[in-house]
mmCIF file of C-alpha atoms in Angstrom:
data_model
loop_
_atom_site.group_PDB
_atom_site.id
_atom_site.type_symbol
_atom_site.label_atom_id
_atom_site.label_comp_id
_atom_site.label_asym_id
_atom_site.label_seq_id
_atom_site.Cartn_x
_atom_site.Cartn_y
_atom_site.Cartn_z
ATOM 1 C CA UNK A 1 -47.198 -20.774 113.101
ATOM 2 C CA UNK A 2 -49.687 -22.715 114.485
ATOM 3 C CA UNK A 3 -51.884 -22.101 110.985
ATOM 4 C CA UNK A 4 -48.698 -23.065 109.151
ATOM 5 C CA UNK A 5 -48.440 -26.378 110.851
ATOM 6 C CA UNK A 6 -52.185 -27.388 110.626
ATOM 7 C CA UNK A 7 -52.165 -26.569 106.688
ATOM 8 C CA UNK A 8 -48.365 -29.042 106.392
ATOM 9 C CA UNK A 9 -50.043 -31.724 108.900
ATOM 10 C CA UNK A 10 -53.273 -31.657 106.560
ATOM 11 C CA UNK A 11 -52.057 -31.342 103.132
ATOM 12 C CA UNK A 12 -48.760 -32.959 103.906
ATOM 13 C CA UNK A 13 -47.060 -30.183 101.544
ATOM 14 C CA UNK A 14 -44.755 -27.266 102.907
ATOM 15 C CA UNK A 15 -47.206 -23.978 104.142
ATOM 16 C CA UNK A 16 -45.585 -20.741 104.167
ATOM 17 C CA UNK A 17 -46.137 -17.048 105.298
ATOM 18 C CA UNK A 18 -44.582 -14.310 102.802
ATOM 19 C CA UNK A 19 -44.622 -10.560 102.066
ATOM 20 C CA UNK A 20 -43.067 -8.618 100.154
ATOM 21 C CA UNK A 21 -39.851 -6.798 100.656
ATOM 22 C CA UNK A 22 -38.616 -4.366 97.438
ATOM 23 C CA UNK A 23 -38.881 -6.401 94.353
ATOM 24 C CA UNK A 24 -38.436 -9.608 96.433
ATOM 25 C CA UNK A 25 -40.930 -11.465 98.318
ATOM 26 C CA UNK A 26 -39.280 -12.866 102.310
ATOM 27 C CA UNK A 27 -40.635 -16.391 103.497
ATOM 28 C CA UNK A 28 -41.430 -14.894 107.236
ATOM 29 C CA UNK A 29 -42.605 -18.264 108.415
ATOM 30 C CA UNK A 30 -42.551 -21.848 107.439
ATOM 31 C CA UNK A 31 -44.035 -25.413 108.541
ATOM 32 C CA UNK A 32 -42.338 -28.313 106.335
ATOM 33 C CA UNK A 33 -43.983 -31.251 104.337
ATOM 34 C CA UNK A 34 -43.447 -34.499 106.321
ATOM 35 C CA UNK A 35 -42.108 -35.655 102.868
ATOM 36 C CA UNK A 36 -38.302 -35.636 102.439
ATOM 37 C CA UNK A 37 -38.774 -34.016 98.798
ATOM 38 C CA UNK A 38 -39.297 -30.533 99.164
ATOM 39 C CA UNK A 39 -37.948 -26.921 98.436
ATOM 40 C CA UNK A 40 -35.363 -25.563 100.604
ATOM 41 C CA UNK A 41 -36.532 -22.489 101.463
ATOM 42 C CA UNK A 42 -36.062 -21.218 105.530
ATOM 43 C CA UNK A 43 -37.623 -17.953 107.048
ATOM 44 C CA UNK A 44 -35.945 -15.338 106.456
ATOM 45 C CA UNK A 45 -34.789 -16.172 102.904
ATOM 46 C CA UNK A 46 -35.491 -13.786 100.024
ATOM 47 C CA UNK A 47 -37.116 -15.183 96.536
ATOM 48 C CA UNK A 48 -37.775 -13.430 93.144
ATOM 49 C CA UNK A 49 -40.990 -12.170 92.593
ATOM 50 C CA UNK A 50 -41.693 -13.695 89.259
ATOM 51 C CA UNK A 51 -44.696 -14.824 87.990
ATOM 52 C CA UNK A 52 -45.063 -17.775 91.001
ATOM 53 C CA UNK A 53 -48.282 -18.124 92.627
ATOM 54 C CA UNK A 54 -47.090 -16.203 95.632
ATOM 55 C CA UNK A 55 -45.058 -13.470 93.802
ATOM 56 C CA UNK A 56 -48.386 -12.924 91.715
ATOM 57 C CA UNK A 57 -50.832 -12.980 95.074
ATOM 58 C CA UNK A 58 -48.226 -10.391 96.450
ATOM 59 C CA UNK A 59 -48.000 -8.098 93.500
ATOM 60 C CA UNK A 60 -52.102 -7.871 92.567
ATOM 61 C CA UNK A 61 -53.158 -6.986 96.033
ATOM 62 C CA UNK A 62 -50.566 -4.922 97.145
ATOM 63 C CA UNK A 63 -52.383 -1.338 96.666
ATOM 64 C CA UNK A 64 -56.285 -2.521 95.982
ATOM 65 C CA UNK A 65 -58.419 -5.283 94.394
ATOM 66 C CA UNK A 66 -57.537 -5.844 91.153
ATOM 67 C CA UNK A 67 -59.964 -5.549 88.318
ATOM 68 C CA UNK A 68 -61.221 -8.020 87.729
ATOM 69 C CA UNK A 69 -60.108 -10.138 90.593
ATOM 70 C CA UNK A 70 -58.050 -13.114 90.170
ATOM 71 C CA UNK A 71 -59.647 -16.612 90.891
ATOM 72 C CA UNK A 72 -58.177 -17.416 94.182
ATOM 73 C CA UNK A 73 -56.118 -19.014 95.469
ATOM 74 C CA UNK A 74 -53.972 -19.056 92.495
ATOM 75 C CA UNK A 75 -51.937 -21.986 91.141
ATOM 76 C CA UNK A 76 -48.580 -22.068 89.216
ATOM 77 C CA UNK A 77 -46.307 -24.513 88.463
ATOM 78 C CA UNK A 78 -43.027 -25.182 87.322
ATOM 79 C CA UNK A 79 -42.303 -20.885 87.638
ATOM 80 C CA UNK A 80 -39.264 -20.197 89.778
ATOM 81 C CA UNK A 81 -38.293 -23.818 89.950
ATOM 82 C CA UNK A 82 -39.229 -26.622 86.963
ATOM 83 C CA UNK A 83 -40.163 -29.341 89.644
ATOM 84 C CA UNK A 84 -41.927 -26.954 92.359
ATOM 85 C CA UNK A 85 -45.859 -26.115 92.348
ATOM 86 C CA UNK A 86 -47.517 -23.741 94.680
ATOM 87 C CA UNK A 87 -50.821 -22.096 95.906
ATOM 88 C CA UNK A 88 -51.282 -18.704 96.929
ATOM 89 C CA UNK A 89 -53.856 -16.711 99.116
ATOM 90 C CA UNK A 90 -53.984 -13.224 99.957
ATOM 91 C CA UNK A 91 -53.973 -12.312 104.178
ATOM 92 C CA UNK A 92 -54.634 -8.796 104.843
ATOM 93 C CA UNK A 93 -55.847 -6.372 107.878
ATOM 94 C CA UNK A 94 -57.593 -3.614 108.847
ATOM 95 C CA UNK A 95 -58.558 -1.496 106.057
ATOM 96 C CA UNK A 96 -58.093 -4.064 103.305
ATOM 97 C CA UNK A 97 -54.267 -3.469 103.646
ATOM 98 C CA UNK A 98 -52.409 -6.506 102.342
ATOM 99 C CA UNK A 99 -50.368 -8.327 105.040
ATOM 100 C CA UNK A 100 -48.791 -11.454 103.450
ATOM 101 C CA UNK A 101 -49.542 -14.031 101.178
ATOM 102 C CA UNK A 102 -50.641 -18.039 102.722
ATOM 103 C CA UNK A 103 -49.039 -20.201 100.588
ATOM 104 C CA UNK A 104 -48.351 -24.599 100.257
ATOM 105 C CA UNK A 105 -46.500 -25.568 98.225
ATOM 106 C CA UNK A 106 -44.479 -28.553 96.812
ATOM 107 C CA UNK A 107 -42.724 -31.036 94.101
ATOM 108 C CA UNK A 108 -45.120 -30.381 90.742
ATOM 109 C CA UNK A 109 -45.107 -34.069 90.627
ATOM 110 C CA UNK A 110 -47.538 -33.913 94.235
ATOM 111 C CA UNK A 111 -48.825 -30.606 93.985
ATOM 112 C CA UNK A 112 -50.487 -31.167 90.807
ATOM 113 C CA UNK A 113 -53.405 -28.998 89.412
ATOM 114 C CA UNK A 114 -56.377 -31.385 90.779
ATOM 115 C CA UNK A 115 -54.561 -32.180 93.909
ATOM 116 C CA UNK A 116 -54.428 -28.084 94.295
ATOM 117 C CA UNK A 117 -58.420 -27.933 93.756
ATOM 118 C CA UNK A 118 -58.198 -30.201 96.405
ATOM 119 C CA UNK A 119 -56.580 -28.565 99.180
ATOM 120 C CA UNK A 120 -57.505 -24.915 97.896
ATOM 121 C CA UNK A 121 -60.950 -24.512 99.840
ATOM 122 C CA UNK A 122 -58.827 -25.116 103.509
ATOM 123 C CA UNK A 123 -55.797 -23.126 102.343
ATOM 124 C CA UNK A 124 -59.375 -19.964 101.523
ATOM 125 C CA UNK A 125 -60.342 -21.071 104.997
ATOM 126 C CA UNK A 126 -57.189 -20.649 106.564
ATOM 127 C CA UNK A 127 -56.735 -16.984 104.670
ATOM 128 C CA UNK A 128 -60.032 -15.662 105.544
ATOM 129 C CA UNK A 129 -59.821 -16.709 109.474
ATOM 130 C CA UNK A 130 -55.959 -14.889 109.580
ATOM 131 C CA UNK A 131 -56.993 -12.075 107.758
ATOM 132 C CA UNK A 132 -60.642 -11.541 110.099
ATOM 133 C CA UNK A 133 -57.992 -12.438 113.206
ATOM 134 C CA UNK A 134 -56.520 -9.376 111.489
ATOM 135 C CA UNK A 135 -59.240 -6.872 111.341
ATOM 136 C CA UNK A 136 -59.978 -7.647 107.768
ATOM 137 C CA UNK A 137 -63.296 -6.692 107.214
ATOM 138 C CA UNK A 138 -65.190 -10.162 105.264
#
């Protein structure tokens, strides 16, 4: 959590912690956007996984690298919700195993595409230090 909160106090947009469950991915944690706009999504809830930036983190890295590798973190917009943007980062552990993906996100309208280049090298940062924290080998 306290990862979560540092990323929403520093790019004022929602961070989140998912993983995948079946053919859904589960928001495990959250920290919310000081802004009063934002998705209403709470831990615990269950989204589709769909071609979203988090959905797609969650699906390439689930058994290995993928060939070639996605540019990371990934950006979509406008995927499970018209008005909702988001950017995705793999977290994994020992042995390369995926854990989760480390995700902001917020309205398309503030979460643009250059305001994502923006925030995405401390949202890489963030991903590496959990994943080393995990036994992630860097």
């Amino acid at each position: 959590m306290t990862v979560l909160e540092r990323l929403a106090a520093e790019s004022r947009e929602t961070a989140s912690f998912y993983i995948r469950r079946g053919n859904q991915r589960l928001c495990l944690f959250r920290a919310d956007s000081p802004y009063p706009l934002r998705m209403n999504v709470r831990p615990g809830d269950m989204r589709p996984m769909d071609q979203s930036a988090i959905a797609q983190v969650l699906t390439a890295f689930e058994r290995s690298t993928p060939q070639p590798p996605p540019e990371l973190p990934l950006y979509t917009s406008g995927i499970t919700d018209p008005h909702v943007a988001s950017l995705a980062m793999p977290v994994f552990g020992a042995g390369g195993r995926l854990i989760g993906a480390l995700a902001l996100s917020g309205p398309s309208s503030r979460l643009t595409t250059e305001q994502a280049g923006l925030l995405a090298p401390r949202l890489r940062e963030e991903a590496e230090r959990l994943s080393a924290g995990l036994g992630a080998q860097t």
